[in-house]
CSV table of N, CA and C in Angstrom, one decimal:
chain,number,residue,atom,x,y,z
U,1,UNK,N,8.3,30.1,1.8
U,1,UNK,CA,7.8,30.1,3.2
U,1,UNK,C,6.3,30.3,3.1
U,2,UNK,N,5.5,29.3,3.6
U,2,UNK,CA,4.5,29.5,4.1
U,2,UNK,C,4.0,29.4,5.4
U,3,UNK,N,2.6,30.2,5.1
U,3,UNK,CA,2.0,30.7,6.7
U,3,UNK,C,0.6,29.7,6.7
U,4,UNK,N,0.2,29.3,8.0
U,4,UNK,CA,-1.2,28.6,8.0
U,4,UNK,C,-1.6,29.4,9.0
U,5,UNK,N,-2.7,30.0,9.0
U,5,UNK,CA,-3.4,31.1,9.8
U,5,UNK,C,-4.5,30.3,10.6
U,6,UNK,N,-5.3,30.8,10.8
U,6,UNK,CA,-6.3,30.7,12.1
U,6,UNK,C,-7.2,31.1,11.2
U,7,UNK,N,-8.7,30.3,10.9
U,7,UNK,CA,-9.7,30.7,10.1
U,7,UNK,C,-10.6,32.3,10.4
U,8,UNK,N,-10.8,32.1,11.4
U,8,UNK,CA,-11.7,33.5,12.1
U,8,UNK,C,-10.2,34.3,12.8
U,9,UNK,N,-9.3,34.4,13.5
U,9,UNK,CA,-8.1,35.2,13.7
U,9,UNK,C,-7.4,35.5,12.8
U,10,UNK,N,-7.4,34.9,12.3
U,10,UNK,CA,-5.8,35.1,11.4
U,10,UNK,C,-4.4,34.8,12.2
U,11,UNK,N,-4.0,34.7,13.1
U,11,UNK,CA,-3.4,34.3,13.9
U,11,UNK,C,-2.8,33.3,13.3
U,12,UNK,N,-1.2,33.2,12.9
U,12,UNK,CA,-0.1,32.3,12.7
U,12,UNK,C,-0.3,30.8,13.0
U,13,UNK,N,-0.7,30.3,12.7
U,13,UNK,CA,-0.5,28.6,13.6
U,13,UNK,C,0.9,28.2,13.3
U,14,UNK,N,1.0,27.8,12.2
U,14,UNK,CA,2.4,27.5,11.8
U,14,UNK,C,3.3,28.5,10.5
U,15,UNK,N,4.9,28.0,10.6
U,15,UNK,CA,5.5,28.5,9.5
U,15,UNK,C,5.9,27.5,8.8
U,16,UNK,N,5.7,26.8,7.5
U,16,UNK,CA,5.9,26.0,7.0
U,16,UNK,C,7.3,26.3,5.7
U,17,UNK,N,8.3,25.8,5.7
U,17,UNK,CA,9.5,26.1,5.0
U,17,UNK,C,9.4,25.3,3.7
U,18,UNK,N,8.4,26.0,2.8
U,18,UNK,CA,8.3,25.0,1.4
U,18,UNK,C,7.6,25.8,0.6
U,19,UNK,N,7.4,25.9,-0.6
U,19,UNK,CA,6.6,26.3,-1.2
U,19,UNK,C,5.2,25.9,-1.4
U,20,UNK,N,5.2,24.9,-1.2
U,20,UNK,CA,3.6,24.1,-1.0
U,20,UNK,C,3.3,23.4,0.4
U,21,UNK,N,2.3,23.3,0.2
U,21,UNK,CA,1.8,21.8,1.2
U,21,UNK,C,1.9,20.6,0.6
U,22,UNK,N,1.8,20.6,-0.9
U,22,UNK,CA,2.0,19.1,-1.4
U,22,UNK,C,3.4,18.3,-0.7
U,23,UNK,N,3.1,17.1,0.1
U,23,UNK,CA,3.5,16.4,0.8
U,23,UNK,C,4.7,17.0,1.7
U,24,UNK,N,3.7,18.0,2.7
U,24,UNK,CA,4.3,18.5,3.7
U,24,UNK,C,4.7,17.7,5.1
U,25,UNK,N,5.3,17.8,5.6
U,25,UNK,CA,5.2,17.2,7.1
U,25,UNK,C,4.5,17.9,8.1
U,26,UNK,N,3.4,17.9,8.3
U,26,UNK,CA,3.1,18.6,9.2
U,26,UNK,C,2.5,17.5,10.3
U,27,UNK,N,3.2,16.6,10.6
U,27,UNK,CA,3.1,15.8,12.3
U,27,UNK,C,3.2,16.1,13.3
U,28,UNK,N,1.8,15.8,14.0
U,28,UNK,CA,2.1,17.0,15.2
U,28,UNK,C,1.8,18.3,15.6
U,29,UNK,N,1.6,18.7,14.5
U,29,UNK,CA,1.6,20.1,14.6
U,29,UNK,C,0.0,20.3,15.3
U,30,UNK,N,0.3,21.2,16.1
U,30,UNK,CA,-1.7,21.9,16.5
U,30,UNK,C,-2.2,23.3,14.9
U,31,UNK,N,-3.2,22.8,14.5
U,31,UNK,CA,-3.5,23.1,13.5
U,31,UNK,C,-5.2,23.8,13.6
U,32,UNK,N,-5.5,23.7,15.1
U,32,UNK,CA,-6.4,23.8,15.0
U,32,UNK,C,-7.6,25.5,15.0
U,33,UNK,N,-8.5,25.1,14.4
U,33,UNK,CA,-9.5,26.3,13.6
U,33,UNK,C,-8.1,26.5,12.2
U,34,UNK,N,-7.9,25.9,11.8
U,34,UNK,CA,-6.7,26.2,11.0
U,34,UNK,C,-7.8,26.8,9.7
U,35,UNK,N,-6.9,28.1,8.8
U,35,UNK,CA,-7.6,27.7,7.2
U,35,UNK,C,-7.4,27.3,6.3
U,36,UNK,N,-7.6,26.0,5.8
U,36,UNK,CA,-7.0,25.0,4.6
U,36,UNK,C,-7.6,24.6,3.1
U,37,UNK,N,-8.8,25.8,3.5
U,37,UNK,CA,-9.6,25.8,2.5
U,37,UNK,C,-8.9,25.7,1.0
U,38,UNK,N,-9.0,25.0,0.2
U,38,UNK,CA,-8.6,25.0,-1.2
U,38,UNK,C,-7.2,24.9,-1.5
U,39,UNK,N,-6.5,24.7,-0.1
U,39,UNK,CA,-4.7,24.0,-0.2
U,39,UNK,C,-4.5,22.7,-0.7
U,40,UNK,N,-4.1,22.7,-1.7
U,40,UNK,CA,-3.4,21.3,-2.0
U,40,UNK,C,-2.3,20.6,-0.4
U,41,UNK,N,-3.2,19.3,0.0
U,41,UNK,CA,-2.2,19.0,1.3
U,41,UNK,C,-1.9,17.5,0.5
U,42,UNK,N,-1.9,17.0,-1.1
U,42,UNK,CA,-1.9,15.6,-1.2
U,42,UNK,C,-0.9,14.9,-0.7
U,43,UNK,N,-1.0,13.8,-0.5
U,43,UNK,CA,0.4,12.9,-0.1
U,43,UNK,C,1.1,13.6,1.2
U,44,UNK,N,-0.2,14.5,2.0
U,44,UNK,CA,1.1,15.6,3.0
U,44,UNK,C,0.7,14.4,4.3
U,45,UNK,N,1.6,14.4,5.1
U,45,UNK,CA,1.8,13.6,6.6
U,45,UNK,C,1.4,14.4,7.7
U,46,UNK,N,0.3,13.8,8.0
U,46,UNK,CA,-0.7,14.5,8.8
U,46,UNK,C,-0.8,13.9,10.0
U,47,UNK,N,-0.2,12.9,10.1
U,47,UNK,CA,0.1,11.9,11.4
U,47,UNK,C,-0.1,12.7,13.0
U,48,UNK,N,-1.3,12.3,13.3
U,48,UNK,CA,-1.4,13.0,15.0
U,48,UNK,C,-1.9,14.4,14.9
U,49,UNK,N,-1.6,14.8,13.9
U,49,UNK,CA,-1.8,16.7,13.8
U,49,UNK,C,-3.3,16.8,14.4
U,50,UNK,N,-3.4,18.0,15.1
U,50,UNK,CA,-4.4,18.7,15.5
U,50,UNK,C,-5.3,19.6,15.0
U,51,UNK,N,-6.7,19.1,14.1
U,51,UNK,CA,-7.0,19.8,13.4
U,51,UNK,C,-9.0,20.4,13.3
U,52,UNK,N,-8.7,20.5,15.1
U,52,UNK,CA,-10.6,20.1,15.2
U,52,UNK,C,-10.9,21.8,14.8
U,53,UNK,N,-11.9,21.9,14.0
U,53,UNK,CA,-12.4,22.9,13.6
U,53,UNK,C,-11.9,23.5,12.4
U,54,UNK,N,-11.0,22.7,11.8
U,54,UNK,CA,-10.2,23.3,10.7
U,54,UNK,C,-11.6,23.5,9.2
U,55,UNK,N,-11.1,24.5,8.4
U,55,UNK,CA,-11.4,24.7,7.2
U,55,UNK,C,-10.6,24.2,6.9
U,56,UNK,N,-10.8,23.0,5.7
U,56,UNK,CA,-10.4,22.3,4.8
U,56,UNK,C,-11.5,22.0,3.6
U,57,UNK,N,-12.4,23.2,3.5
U,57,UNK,CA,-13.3,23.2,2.3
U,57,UNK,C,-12.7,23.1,0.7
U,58,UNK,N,-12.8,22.0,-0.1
U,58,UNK,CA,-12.3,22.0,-1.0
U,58,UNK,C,-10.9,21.9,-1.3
U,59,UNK,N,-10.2,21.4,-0.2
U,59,UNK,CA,-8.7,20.5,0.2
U,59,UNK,C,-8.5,19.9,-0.8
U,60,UNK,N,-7.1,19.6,-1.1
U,60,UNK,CA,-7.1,18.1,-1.9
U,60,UNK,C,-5.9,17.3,-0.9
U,61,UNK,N,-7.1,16.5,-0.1
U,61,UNK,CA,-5.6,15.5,0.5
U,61,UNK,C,-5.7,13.8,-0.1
U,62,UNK,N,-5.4,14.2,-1.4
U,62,UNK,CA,-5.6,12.9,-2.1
U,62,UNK,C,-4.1,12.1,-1.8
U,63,UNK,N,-4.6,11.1,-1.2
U,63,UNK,CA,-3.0,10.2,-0.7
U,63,UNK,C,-2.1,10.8,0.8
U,64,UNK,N,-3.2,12.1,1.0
U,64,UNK,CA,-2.5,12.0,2.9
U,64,UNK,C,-2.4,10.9,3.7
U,65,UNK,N,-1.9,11.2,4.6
U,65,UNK,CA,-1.9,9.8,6.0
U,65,UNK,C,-2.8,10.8,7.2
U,66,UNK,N,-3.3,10.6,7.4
U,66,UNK,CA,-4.5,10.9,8.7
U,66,UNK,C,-4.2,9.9,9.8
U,67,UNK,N,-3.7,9.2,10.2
U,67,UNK,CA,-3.5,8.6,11.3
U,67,UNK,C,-3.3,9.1,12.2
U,68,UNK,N,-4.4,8.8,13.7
U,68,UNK,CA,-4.7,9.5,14.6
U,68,UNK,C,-4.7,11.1,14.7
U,69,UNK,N,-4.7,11.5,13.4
U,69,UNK,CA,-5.7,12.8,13.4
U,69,UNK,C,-6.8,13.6,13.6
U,70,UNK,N,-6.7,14.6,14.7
U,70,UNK,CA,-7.6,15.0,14.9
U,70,UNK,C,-8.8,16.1,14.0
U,71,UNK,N,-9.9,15.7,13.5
U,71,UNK,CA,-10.6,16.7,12.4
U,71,UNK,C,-12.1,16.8,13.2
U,72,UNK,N,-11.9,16.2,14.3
U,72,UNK,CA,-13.6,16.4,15.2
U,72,UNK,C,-13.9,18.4,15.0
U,73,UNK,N,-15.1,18.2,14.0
U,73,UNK,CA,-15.6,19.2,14.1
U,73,UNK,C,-15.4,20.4,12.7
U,74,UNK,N,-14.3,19.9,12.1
U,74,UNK,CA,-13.7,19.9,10.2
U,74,UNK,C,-14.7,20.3,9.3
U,75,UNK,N,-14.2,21.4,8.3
U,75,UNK,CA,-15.0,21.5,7.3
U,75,UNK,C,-14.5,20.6,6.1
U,76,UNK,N,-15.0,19.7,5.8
U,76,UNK,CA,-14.6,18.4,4.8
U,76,UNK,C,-15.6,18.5,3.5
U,77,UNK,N,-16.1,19.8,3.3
U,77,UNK,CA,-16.8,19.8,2.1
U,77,UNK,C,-16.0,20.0,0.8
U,78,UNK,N,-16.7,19.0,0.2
U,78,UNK,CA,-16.3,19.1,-1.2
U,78,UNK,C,-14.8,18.6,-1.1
U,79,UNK,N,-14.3,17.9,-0.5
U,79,UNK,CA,-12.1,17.9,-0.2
U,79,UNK,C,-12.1,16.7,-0.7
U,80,UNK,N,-10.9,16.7,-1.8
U,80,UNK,CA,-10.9,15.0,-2.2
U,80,UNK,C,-10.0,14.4,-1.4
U,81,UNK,N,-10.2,13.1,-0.9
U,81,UNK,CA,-9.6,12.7,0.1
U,81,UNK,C,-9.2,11.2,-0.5
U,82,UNK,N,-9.5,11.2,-1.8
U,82,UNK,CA,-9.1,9.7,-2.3
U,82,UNK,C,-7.9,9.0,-1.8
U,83,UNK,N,-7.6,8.2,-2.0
U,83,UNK,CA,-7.2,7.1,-1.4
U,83,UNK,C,-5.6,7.5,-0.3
U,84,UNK,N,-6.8,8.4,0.8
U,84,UNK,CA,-5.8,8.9,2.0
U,84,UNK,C,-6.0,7.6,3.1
U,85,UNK,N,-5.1,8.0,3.9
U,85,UNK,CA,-5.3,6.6,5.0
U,85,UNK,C,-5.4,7.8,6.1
U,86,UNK,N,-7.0,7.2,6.5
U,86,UNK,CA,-8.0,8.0,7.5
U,86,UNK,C,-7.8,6.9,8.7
U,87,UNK,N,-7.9,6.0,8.3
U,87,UNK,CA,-8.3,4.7,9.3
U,87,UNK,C,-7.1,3.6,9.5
U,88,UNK,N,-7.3,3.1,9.9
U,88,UNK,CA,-6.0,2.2,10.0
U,88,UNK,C,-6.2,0.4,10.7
U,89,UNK,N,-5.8,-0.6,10.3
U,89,UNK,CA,-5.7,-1.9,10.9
U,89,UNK,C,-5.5,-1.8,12.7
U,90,UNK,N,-5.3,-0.6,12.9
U,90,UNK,CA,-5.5,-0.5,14.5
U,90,UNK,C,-6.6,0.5,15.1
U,91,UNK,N,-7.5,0.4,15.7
U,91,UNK,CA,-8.3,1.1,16.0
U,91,UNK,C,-7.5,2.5,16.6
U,92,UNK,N,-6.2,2.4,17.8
U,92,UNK,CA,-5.9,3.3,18.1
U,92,UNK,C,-4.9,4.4,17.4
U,93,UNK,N,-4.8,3.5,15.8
U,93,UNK,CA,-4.2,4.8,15.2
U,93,UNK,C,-4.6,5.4,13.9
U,94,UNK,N,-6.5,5.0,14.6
U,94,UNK,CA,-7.6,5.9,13.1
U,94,UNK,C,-7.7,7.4,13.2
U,95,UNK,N,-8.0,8.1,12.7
U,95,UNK,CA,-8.3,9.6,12.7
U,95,UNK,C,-9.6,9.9,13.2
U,96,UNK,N,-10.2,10.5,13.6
U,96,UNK,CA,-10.9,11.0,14.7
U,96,UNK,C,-11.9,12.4,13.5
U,97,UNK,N,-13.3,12.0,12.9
U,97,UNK,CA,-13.7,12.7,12.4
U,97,UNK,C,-14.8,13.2,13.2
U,98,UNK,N,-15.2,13.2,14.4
U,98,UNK,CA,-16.8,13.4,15.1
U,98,UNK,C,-17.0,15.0,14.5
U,99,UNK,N,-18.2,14.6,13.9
U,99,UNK,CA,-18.7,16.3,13.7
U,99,UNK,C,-18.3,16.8,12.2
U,100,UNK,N,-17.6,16.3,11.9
U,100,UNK,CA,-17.0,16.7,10.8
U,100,UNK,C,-17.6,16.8,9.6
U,101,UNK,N,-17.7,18.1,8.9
U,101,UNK,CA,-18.8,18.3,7.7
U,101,UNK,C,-18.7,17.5,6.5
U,102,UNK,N,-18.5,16.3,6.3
U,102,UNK,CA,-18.1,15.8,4.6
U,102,UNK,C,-18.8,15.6,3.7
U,103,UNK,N,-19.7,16.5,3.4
U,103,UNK,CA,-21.2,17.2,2.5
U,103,UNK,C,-20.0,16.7,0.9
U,104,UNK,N,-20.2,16.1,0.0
U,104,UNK,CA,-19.4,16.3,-0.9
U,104,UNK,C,-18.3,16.2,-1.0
U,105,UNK,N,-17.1,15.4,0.3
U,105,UNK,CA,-16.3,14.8,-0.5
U,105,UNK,C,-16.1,13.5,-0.8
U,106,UNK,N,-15.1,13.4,-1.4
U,106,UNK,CA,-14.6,12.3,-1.9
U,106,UNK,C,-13.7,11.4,-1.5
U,107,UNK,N,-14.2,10.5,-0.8
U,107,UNK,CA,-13.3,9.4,0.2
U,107,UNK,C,-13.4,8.1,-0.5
U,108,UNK,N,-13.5,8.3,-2.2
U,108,UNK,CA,-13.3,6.6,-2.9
U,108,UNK,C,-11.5,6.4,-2.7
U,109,UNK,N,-11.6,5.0,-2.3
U,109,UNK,CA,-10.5,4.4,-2.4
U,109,UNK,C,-9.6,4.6,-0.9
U,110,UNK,N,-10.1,5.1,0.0
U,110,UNK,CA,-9.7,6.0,1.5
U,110,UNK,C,-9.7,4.6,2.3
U,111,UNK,N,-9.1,4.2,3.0
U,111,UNK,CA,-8.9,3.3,4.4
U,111,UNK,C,-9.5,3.7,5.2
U,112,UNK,N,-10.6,3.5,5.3
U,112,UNK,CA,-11.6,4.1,6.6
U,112,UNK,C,-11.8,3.3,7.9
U,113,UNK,N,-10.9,2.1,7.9
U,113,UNK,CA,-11.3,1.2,8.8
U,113,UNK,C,-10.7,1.8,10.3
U,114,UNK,N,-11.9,1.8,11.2
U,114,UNK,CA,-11.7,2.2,12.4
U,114,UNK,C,-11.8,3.6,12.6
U,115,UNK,N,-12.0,4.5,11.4
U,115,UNK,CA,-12.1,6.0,11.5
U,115,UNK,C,-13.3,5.9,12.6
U,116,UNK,N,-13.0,6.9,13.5
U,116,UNK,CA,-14.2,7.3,14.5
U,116,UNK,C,-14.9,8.8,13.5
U,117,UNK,N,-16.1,8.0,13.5
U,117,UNK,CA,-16.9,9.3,12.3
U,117,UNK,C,-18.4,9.5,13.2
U,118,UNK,N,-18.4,8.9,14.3
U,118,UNK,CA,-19.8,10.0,14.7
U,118,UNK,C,-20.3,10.9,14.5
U,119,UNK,N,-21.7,11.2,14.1
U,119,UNK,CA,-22.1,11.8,13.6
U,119,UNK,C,-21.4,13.0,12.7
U,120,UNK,N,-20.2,12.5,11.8
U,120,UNK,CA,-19.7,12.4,10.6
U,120,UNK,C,-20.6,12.9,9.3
């Protein structure tokens, strides 16, 4: 069983019934100010999740699906994000980075097409 907390609360966001995040389902879920710092989320289904203000410093979401995910405002430092699908052949089901710190990661091989990254 795991817990995803609230970066500055601590406060529960979710209860997750697995031993990892490696390719969790978390679709949907409000995640937000979440702390994700240094969790392995690869291959995890992130589809729609709510994640503006999340720590995800040093993440590995190598092979996530981001689609229509929210990260406006995300700590994306240093997080390998290799070949996650951020963006998508539809504009309305890219992921949503406005604000988002990505100082240092790694988005080779990432689908970025239509990702909204303003001032990204």
């Amino acid at each position: 069983m795991l817990e995803i907390k609230h970066k500055t609360t601590g406060k529960v966001l979710a209860t997750i019934d697995a031993d990892s995040l490696v390719g969790a389902d978390l679709q949907e879920m409000i995640l937000e100010g979440a702390d994700l710092s240094y969790q392995d989320l690869s291959k995890a289904r992130l589809t729609a999740t709510e994640m503006e203000g999340a720590d995800l410093n040093h993440a590995n979401l190598q092979g996530a699906t981001l689609h229509r995910a929210h990260l406006n405002g995300a700590n994306l430092q240093q997080a390998n994000l290799t070949h996650s699908r951020i963006g998508s052949n539809r504009h309305s089901h890219a992921a949503s980075l406005e604000g988002a710190d990505l100082a240092g990661a790694d988005l080779s091989f990432s689908d970025l097409r239509h990702a909204r990254m303003a001032n990204a």
